[in-house]
Tab-separated table of N, CA and C in Angstrom:
chain	number	residue	atom	x	y	z
A	1198	MET	N	117.741	81.505	99.857
A	1198	MET	CA	116.810	80.343	99.943
A	1198	MET	C	117.320	79.681	98.371
A	1199	VAL	N	116.428	80.415	97.471
A	1199	VAL	CA	116.695	80.261	96.159
A	1199	VAL	C	117.881	79.830	95.619
A	1200	LEU	N	118.993	80.752	95.922
A	1200	LEU	CA	120.123	80.107	95.163
A	1200	LEU	C	120.693	79.335	95.875
A	1201	VAL	N	120.943	78.680	96.994
A	1201	VAL	CA	121.070	77.170	97.758
A	1201	VAL	C	120.386	76.330	97.194
A	1202	VAL	N	119.305	76.326	97.098
A	1202	VAL	CA	118.326	75.170	96.014
A	1202	VAL	C	119.142	74.869	94.329
A	1203	LEU	N	119.052	76.225	94.173
A	1203	LEU	CA	119.787	76.135	92.622
A	1203	LEU	C	121.057	75.525	92.341
A	1204	ALA	N	121.787	75.963	93.559
A	1204	ALA	CA	123.120	75.549	93.671
A	1204	ALA	C	123.190	74.078	93.723
A	1205	LEU	N	122.419	73.584	94.822
A	1205	LEU	CA	122.441	72.210	95.071
A	1205	LEU	C	122.098	71.639	93.607
A	1206	LEU	N	120.912	71.919	93.074
A	1206	LEU	CA	120.350	70.612	91.853
A	1206	LEU	C	121.623	71.219	90.820
A	1207	ALA	N	122.065	72.193	90.821
A	1207	ALA	CA	123.183	72.641	89.530
A	1207	ALA	C	124.494	71.343	89.427
A	1208	GLY	N	124.621	70.648	90.600
A	1208	GLY	CA	125.578	69.769	89.976
A	1208	GLY	C	125.325	68.589	89.376
A	1209	ALA	N	126.096	67.316	89.296
A	1209	ALA	CA	125.994	66.256	88.436
A	1209	ALA	C	124.547	65.571	88.658
A	1210	THR	N	124.077	64.986	87.680
A	1210	THR	CA	122.997	64.232	87.721
A	1210	THR	C	123.264	62.724	87.347
A	1211	ALA	N	122.173	62.092	88.067
A	1211	ALA	CA	122.339	60.619	87.472
A	1211	ALA	C	122.280	60.133	86.171
A	1212	ASP	N	121.631	60.911	85.379
A	1212	ASP	CA	121.147	60.769	84.127
A	1212	ASP	C	121.895	62.026	83.007
A	1213	PRO	N	122.474	61.558	82.245
A	1213	PRO	CA	123.139	62.321	81.452
A	1213	PRO	C	122.700	63.489	80.755
A	1214	ALA	N	122.970	64.879	80.489
A	1214	ALA	CA	122.035	65.727	80.417
A	1214	ALA	C	121.714	65.462	78.801
A	1215	PRO	N	120.397	65.677	78.742
A	1215	PRO	CA	119.691	65.969	77.617
A	1215	PRO	C	120.046	66.717	76.577
A	1216	ALA	N	119.999	66.392	75.558
A	1216	ALA	CA	120.613	67.034	74.151
A	1216	ALA	C	119.711	68.500	74.062
A	1217	ALA	N	120.318	69.710	73.774
A	1217	ALA	CA	119.452	70.701	73.985
A	1217	ALA	C	118.421	70.873	72.766
A	1218	SER	N	118.597	70.027	71.640
A	1218	SER	CA	117.477	70.067	70.777
A	1218	SER	C	116.455	68.972	71.172
A	1219	GLU	N	116.819	68.556	71.927
A	1219	GLU	CA	115.618	67.538	72.443
A	1219	GLU	C	114.258	68.514	73.207
A	1220	PRO	N	113.274	67.699	72.505
A	1220	PRO	CA	111.896	68.742	72.985
A	1220	PRO	C	111.843	68.405	74.660
A	1221	LEU	N	111.418	69.383	75.289
A	1221	LEU	CA	111.015	69.469	76.597
A	1221	LEU	C	110.238	68.338	77.323
A	1222	GLU	N	109.354	68.056	76.402
A	1222	GLU	CA	108.111	67.048	77.308
A	1222	GLU	C	108.634	65.596	76.797
A	1223	LYS	N	110.148	65.418	76.113
A	1223	LYS	CA	110.558	64.444	75.967
A	1223	LYS	C	111.753	63.774	77.338
A	1224	ARG	N	112.369	65.158	77.756
A	1224	ARG	CA	113.361	64.991	78.515
A	1224	ARG	C	112.616	64.371	80.237
A	1225	ALA	N	113.548	63.812	80.767
A	1225	ALA	CA	113.346	63.037	81.946
A	1225	ALA	C	112.844	63.877	82.959
A	1226	ILE	N	111.576	63.430	83.808
A	1226	ILE	CA	111.128	64.064	85.008
A	1226	ILE	C	112.072	63.427	86.048
A	1227	ARG	N	112.662	64.247	86.951
A	1227	ARG	CA	113.114	63.889	88.229
A	1227	ARG	C	112.336	63.700	89.298
A	1228	ARG	N	112.161	62.997	90.074
A	1228	ARG	CA	111.344	62.759	91.159
A	1228	ARG	C	112.097	62.710	92.273
A	1229	VAL	N	111.646	63.850	92.993
A	1229	VAL	CA	112.755	64.275	94.363
A	1229	VAL	C	111.567	64.438	95.611
A	1230	ALA	N	112.285	63.803	96.718
A	1230	ALA	CA	111.701	63.403	97.754
A	1230	ALA	C	112.583	64.508	98.950
A	1231	VAL	N	111.829	65.539	99.904
A	1231	VAL	CA	112.583	66.415	100.404
A	1231	VAL	C	112.175	65.844	102.075
A	1232	TYR	N	113.266	65.760	102.915
A	1232	TYR	CA	112.750	65.388	104.060
A	1232	TYR	C	112.877	66.485	104.907
A	1233	ARG	N	112.375	66.556	106.068
A	1233	ARG	CA	112.542	67.776	107.135
A	1233	ARG	C	113.797	68.016	107.438
A	1234	LEU	N	114.051	69.256	107.588
A	1234	LEU	CA	115.540	69.668	107.588
A	1234	LEU	C	115.723	69.472	109.329
A	1235	GLU	N	116.916	69.125	109.525
A	1235	GLU	CA	117.242	68.683	110.952
A	1235	GLU	C	118.119	69.789	111.510
A	1236	GLY	N	117.867	69.962	112.626
A	1236	GLY	CA	118.685	71.225	113.356
A	1236	GLY	C	118.657	71.489	115.041
A	1237	GLY	N	119.891	71.287	115.633
A	1237	GLY	CA	120.033	71.192	116.977
A	1237	GLY	C	119.838	72.554	117.312
A	1238	GLY	N	118.771	72.667	118.408
A	1238	GLY	CA	118.565	73.887	119.123
A	1238	GLY	C	117.693	75.186	118.173
A	1239	ILE	N	117.109	74.395	116.889
A	1239	ILE	CA	116.324	75.380	116.412
A	1239	ILE	C	114.668	75.355	116.601
A	1240	ASP	N	114.210	76.030	116.728
A	1240	ASP	CA	112.919	75.859	116.907
A	1240	ASP	C	111.925	75.017	115.804
A	1241	GLU	N	111.287	74.122	116.385
A	1241	GLU	CA	110.899	73.280	115.258
A	1241	GLU	C	110.046	74.021	114.155
A	1242	ARG	N	109.064	74.937	114.501
A	1242	ARG	CA	108.476	75.429	113.526
A	1242	ARG	C	109.253	76.416	112.368
A	1243	ILE	N	110.672	76.797	112.890
A	1243	ILE	CA	111.318	77.241	111.838
A	1243	ILE	C	111.522	76.112	111.112
A	1244	LEU	N	112.283	75.196	111.520
A	1244	LEU	CA	112.684	74.007	110.606
A	1244	LEU	C	111.466	73.670	109.547
A	1245	ASP	N	110.370	73.725	109.969
A	1245	ASP	CA	108.888	73.336	109.203
A	1245	ASP	C	108.859	74.333	108.408
A	1246	VAL	N	109.229	75.933	108.389
A	1246	VAL	CA	108.771	76.805	107.458
A	1246	VAL	C	110.369	76.465	106.472
A	1247	LEU	N	111.446	76.222	107.131
A	1247	LEU	CA	112.511	76.202	106.033
A	1247	LEU	C	112.262	74.891	105.338
A	1248	THR	N	111.901	73.957	105.776
A	1248	THR	CA	111.978	72.697	104.969
A	1248	THR	C	110.459	73.069	103.834
A	1249	ASP	N	109.523	73.582	104.168
A	1249	ASP	CA	108.424	74.008	103.044
A	1249	ASP	C	109.100	75.198	102.210
A	1250	SER	N	109.899	75.962	102.744
A	1250	SER	CA	110.571	76.803	101.553
A	1250	SER	C	111.121	76.397	100.431
A	1251	VAL	N	112.174	75.113	100.816
A	1251	VAL	CA	112.655	74.211	100.074
A	1251	VAL	C	112.055	73.291	98.975
A	1252	VAL	N	110.919	72.957	99.662
A	1252	VAL	CA	109.990	72.084	98.717
A	1252	VAL	C	109.662	73.099	97.688
A	1253	LYS	N	108.905	74.248	97.967
A	1253	LYS	CA	108.350	75.150	96.913
A	1253	LYS	C	109.379	75.999	96.000
A	1254	GLU	N	110.633	75.554	96.444
A	1254	GLU	CA	111.464	76.445	95.303
A	1254	GLU	C	111.653	75.414	94.542
A	1255	LEU	N	111.860	74.009	94.781
A	1255	LEU	CA	112.293	72.927	94.005
A	1255	LEU	C	110.621	72.568	92.878
A	1256	ARG	N	109.658	73.335	93.426
A	1256	ARG	CA	108.205	73.010	92.603
A	1256	ARG	C	108.257	73.663	91.559
A	1257	LYS	N	109.213	74.980	91.577
A	1257	LYS	CA	109.056	76.043	90.581
A	1257	LYS	C	110.108	75.481	89.665
A	1258	LEU	N	110.936	74.562	89.631
A	1258	LEU	CA	111.879	73.934	88.444
A	1258	LEU	C	111.091	73.166	87.504
A	1259	GLU	N	111.306	73.299	86.333
A	1259	GLU	CA	110.909	72.327	85.429
A	1259	GLU	C	111.562	70.902	85.025
A	1260	ARG	N	110.436	69.884	84.880
A	1260	ARG	CA	110.739	68.701	84.893
A	1260	ARG	C	111.007	68.138	86.163
A	1261	VAL	N	110.756	68.694	87.403
A	1261	VAL	CA	110.901	68.200	88.546
A	1261	VAL	C	109.725	67.886	89.435
A	1262	THR	N	109.342	67.070	89.804
A	1262	THR	CA	108.082	66.767	90.788
A	1262	THR	C	108.629	66.196	92.075
A	1263	VAL	N	108.075	67.114	93.203
A	1263	VAL	CA	108.521	67.194	94.504
A	1263	VAL	C	107.517	66.338	95.608
A	1264	VAL	N	108.288	65.952	96.272
A	1264	VAL	CA	107.211	65.096	97.621
A	1264	VAL	C	108.080	65.506	98.734
A	1265	GLY	N	107.062	66.428	99.381
A	1265	GLY	CA	107.694	66.713	100.696
A	1265	GLY	C	107.209	65.690	101.852
A	1266	MET	N	107.743	66.485	103.226
A	1266	MET	CA	107.363	65.625	104.507
A	1266	MET	C	105.846	65.223	104.350
A	1267	ASP	N	105.013	66.331	104.373
A	1267	ASP	CA	103.334	65.925	104.537
A	1267	ASP	C	102.934	64.850	103.910
A	1268	GLU	N	103.640	64.794	102.161
A	1268	GLU	CA	103.092	63.854	101.666
A	1268	GLU	C	103.793	62.196	102.112
A	1269	ILE	N	104.941	62.632	102.504
A	1269	ILE	CA	105.921	61.327	102.905
A	1269	ILE	C	105.047	60.606	104.292
A	1270	ARG	N	104.710	61.570	105.053
A	1270	ARG	CA	104.014	61.247	106.209
A	1270	ARG	C	102.866	60.311	105.998
A	1271	ALA	N	102.230	60.917	104.673
A	1271	ALA	CA	100.870	60.277	104.614
A	1271	ALA	C	100.682	58.885	103.909
A	1272	MET	N	102.403	58.703	103.496
A	1272	MET	CA	102.303	57.423	102.681
A	1272	MET	C	102.960	56.269	103.323
A	1273	LEU	N	103.371	57.113	104.448
A	1273	LEU	CA	103.815	55.933	105.511
A	1273	LEU	C	103.171	55.565	106.869
A	1274	ASP	N	103.034	54.228	107.239
A	1274	ASP	CA	102.032	54.075	108.531
A	1274	ASP	C	103.057	54.296	109.645
A	1275	LEU	N	102.451	54.193	110.679
A	1275	LEU	CA	103.024	54.426	112.040
A	1275	LEU	C	104.263	53.453	112.209
A	1276	GLU	N	104.097	52.509	111.980
A	1276	GLU	CA	104.885	51.315	112.314
A	1276	GLU	C	106.438	52.066	111.652
A	1277	ALA	N	106.096	52.305	110.095
A	1277	ALA	CA	107.259	52.466	109.198
A	1277	ALA	C	107.794	54.003	109.755
A	1278	GLN	N	106.898	54.832	110.190
A	1278	GLN	CA	107.517	56.118	110.453
A	1278	GLN	C	108.470	56.129	111.689
A	1279	LYS	N	108.064	55.355	112.810
A	1279	LYS	CA	109.155	54.932	113.819
A	1279	LYS	C	110.588	54.656	113.297
A	1280	GLN	N	110.516	53.665	112.290
A	1280	GLN	CA	111.849	53.168	112.024
A	1280	GLN	C	112.635	54.205	111.189
A	1281	VAL	N	111.975	55.114	110.590
A	1281	VAL	CA	112.572	56.538	109.524
A	1281	VAL	C	113.012	57.509	110.523
A	1282	LEU	N	112.510	57.634	112.021
A	1282	LEU	CA	113.175	58.814	112.702
A	1282	LEU	C	114.309	58.541	112.889
A	1283	GLY	N	115.189	59.170	112.576
A	1283	GLY	CA	116.910	59.320	112.681
A	1283	GLY	C	117.509	58.797	111.958
A	1284	CYS	N	116.853	58.608	110.567
A	1284	CYS	CA	117.608	57.800	109.747
A	1284	CYS	C	118.203	59.152	108.702
A	1285	THR	N	119.447	59.424	108.793
A	1285	THR	CA	120.273	60.465	107.992
A	1285	THR	C	121.339	59.555	107.425
A	1286	ASP	N	121.573	58.239	107.481
A	1286	ASP	CA	122.356	57.813	106.699
A	1286	ASP	C	122.075	57.720	105.376
A	1287	VAL	N	123.195	58.006	104.312
A	1287	VAL	CA	122.844	58.010	102.983
A	1287	VAL	C	121.915	56.523	102.562
A	1288	SER	N	122.636	55.680	102.714
A	1288	SER	CA	121.897	54.383	102.566
A	1288	SER	C	120.650	53.853	102.672
A	1289	CYS	N	120.505	54.453	104.140
A	1289	CYS	CA	119.143	54.285	104.975
A	1289	CYS	C	118.050	55.018	103.997
A	1290	VAL	N	118.394	56.686	103.825
A	1290	VAL	CA	117.815	57.469	103.227
A	1290	VAL	C	117.220	56.760	101.909
A	1291	ALA	N	118.291	56.101	100.873
A	1291	ALA	CA	118.074	55.962	99.923
A	1291	ALA	C	117.415	54.754	99.780
A	1292	GLU	N	117.188	53.801	100.758
A	1292	GLU	CA	116.189	52.482	100.668
A	1292	GLU	C	114.501	53.165	100.971
A	1293	ILE	N	114.491	54.430	101.602
A	1293	ILE	CA	113.226	54.819	101.759
A	1293	ILE	C	112.797	55.653	100.956
A	1294	ALA	N	113.635	56.287	99.875
A	1294	ALA	CA	113.367	56.883	98.577
A	1294	ALA	C	112.843	55.794	97.656
A	1295	GLU	N	113.604	54.794	97.604
A	1295	GLU	CA	113.158	53.598	96.827
A	1295	GLU	C	111.748	53.318	96.918
A	1296	ALA	N	111.437	53.260	98.166
A	1296	ALA	CA	109.877	52.730	98.577
A	1296	ALA	C	108.797	53.629	98.020
A	1297	LEU	N	109.571	54.950	98.242
A	1297	LEU	CA	108.266	56.112	97.629
A	1297	LEU	C	108.793	56.365	96.008
A	1298	GLY	N	109.363	55.793	95.729
A	1298	GLY	CA	109.622	55.818	94.140
A	1298	GLY	C	110.233	57.019	93.576
A	1299	VAL	N	111.094	57.288	94.326
A	1299	VAL	CA	111.281	58.905	93.640
A	1299	VAL	C	112.983	58.253	93.296
A	1300	ASP	N	113.404	59.416	92.528
A	1300	ASP	CA	114.785	59.070	92.232
A	1300	ASP	C	115.755	59.637	92.900
A	1301	GLU	N	115.342	60.883	93.671
A	1301	GLU	CA	116.580	61.677	94.398
A	1301	GLU	C	115.658	61.809	95.421
A	1302	VAL	N	116.660	62.315	96.761
A	1302	VAL	CA	116.479	62.956	98.036
A	1302	VAL	C	116.831	63.976	98.262
A	1303	VAL	N	116.232	65.064	98.916
A	1303	VAL	CA	116.974	66.187	99.379
A	1303	VAL	C	117.161	66.188	100.916
A	1304	ILE	N	117.997	66.027	101.835
A	1304	ILE	CA	118.290	66.117	102.988
A	1304	ILE	C	119.051	67.542	103.638
A	1305	GLY	N	118.705	67.961	104.580
A	1305	GLY	CA	119.475	69.383	105.346
A	1305	GLY	C	119.364	69.235	106.394
A	1306	ASN	N	120.337	70.327	106.940
A	1306	ASN	CA	120.156	70.848	108.014
A	1306	ASN	C	120.479	72.533	108.456
A	1307	VAL	N	120.287	72.824	109.836
A	1307	VAL	CA	120.576	73.926	109.868
A	1307	VAL	C	121.054	74.316	111.345
A	1308	ALA	N	121.798	75.102	111.575
A	1308	ALA	CA	122.612	75.222	112.842
A	1308	ALA	C	122.779	76.576	113.234
A	1309	VAL	N	122.744	76.957	114.329
A	1309	VAL	CA	123.483	78.195	115.127
A	1309	VAL	C	124.396	78.079	115.557
A	1310	VAL	N	125.301	78.846	115.500
A	1310	VAL	CA	127.006	78.675	116.275
A	1310	VAL	C	127.199	80.247	116.489
A	1311	GLY	N	126.871	80.556	117.979
A	1311	GLY	CA	127.276	81.759	118.122
A	1311	GLY	C	126.415	82.538	117.276
A	1312	GLU	N	127.000	83.793	116.215
A	1312	GLU	CA	126.057	84.693	115.676
A	1312	GLU	C	126.109	84.329	114.305
A	1313	THR	N	126.481	82.860	113.870
A	1313	THR	CA	126.425	82.437	112.804
A	1313	THR	C	125.308	81.177	112.555
A	1314	ILE	N	125.009	81.309	111.429
A	1314	ILE	CA	123.589	80.327	110.889
A	1314	ILE	C	124.271	79.865	109.800
A	1315	SER	N	124.643	78.526	110.099
A	1315	SER	CA	124.845	77.408	108.646
A	1315	SER	C	123.449	76.823	108.132
A	1316	PHE	N	123.277	76.849	107.306
A	1316	PHE	CA	122.386	76.000	106.330
A	1316	PHE	C	122.817	75.057	105.262
A	1317	GLY	N	122.694	73.981	105.349
A	1317	GLY	CA	123.319	72.986	104.367
A	1317	GLY	C	122.089	72.046	103.763
A	1318	LEU	N	122.185	71.998	102.110
A	1318	LEU	CA	121.422	70.934	102.032
A	1318	LEU	C	122.142	69.614	100.999
A	1319	LYS	N	121.905	68.436	101.049
A	1319	LYS	CA	122.477	67.559	100.161
A	1319	LYS	C	121.186	66.977	99.340
A	1320	ARG	N	121.968	66.566	97.896
A	1320	ARG	CA	121.105	65.941	97.347
A	1320	ARG	C	121.597	64.170	96.989
A	1321	ILE	N	120.464	63.483	97.039
A	1321	ILE	CA	121.428	61.962	96.868
A	1321	ILE	C	120.265	61.308	96.151
A	1322	ASP	N	121.369	60.763	95.246
A	1322	ASP	CA	120.591	59.651	94.180
A	1322	ASP	C	120.478	58.251	95.111
A	1323	GLN	N	119.104	57.963	94.841
A	1323	GLN	CA	118.508	57.045	95.763
A	1323	GLN	C	119.180	55.197	95.045
A	1324	LYS	N	119.146	55.655	93.708
A	1324	LYS	CA	119.439	54.080	93.132
A	1324	LYS	C	120.876	53.675	93.832
A	1325	ASN	N	122.009	54.839	93.760
A	1325	ASN	CA	123.189	54.347	93.644
A	1325	ASN	C	123.556	54.682	95.235
A	1326	ALA	N	122.986	55.353	96.014
A	1326	ALA	CA	123.089	56.009	97.170
A	1326	ALA	C	124.498	56.497	97.453
A	1327	THR	N	124.333	57.413	96.425
A	1327	THR	CA	125.704	58.207	96.454
A	1327	THR	C	125.016	59.969	96.735
A	1328	THR	N	125.933	60.740	96.857
A	1328	THR	CA	125.651	62.091	96.862
A	1328	THR	C	126.205	62.586	95.835
A	1329	LEU	N	125.040	63.575	95.062
A	1329	LEU	CA	125.137	64.258	93.811
A	1329	LEU	C	125.479	65.295	93.960
A	1330	GLY	N	125.210	66.285	94.803
A	1330	GLY	CA	125.360	67.547	95.202
A	1330	GLY	C	125.398	67.985	96.954
A	1331	GLN	N	126.000	68.951	97.116
A	1331	GLN	CA	125.653	69.384	98.127
A	1331	GLN	C	126.022	70.864	98.422
A	1332	HIS	N	125.424	71.517	99.079
A	1332	HIS	CA	125.745	73.116	99.358
A	1332	HIS	C	125.444	73.630	100.583
A	1333	THR	N	126.371	74.407	101.264
A	1333	THR	CA	126.202	74.895	102.483
A	1333	THR	C	126.336	76.632	102.718
A	1334	SER	N	125.415	77.025	103.128
A	1334	SER	CA	125.606	78.485	102.965
A	1334	SER	C	125.700	79.214	104.658
A	1335	ARG	N	126.466	79.952	104.944
A	1335	ARG	CA	126.640	80.689	105.999
A	1335	ARG	C	126.031	82.105	106.341
């Protein structure tokens, strides 16, 4: 799990990389929202545990603040939450991220096909509604 999250965040960023000589406290903080992982045929509790694991791993990174589904749910009222359900399109997710005040969104999925488990994450720049990085492990 750690390697998947690190591989995802190792890709391109919306902001140019800060100079190595720039003090850590002056480097930009990335605000990231992590949506609940999706998975057809996967037990809901397993998806919750995997989503929580992604959030916890991202929170270990320096200069990154993370908002998980629990915090997202607390920010959305019931009607807005109904509209969000099923929203996996990059532009739709980007609009929600803008409303939450985050720079990036992480979405993902888990699938079991025969004996193989596929786990994928995608990192989205909310301002440009573009995919910054993605990683899949089997």
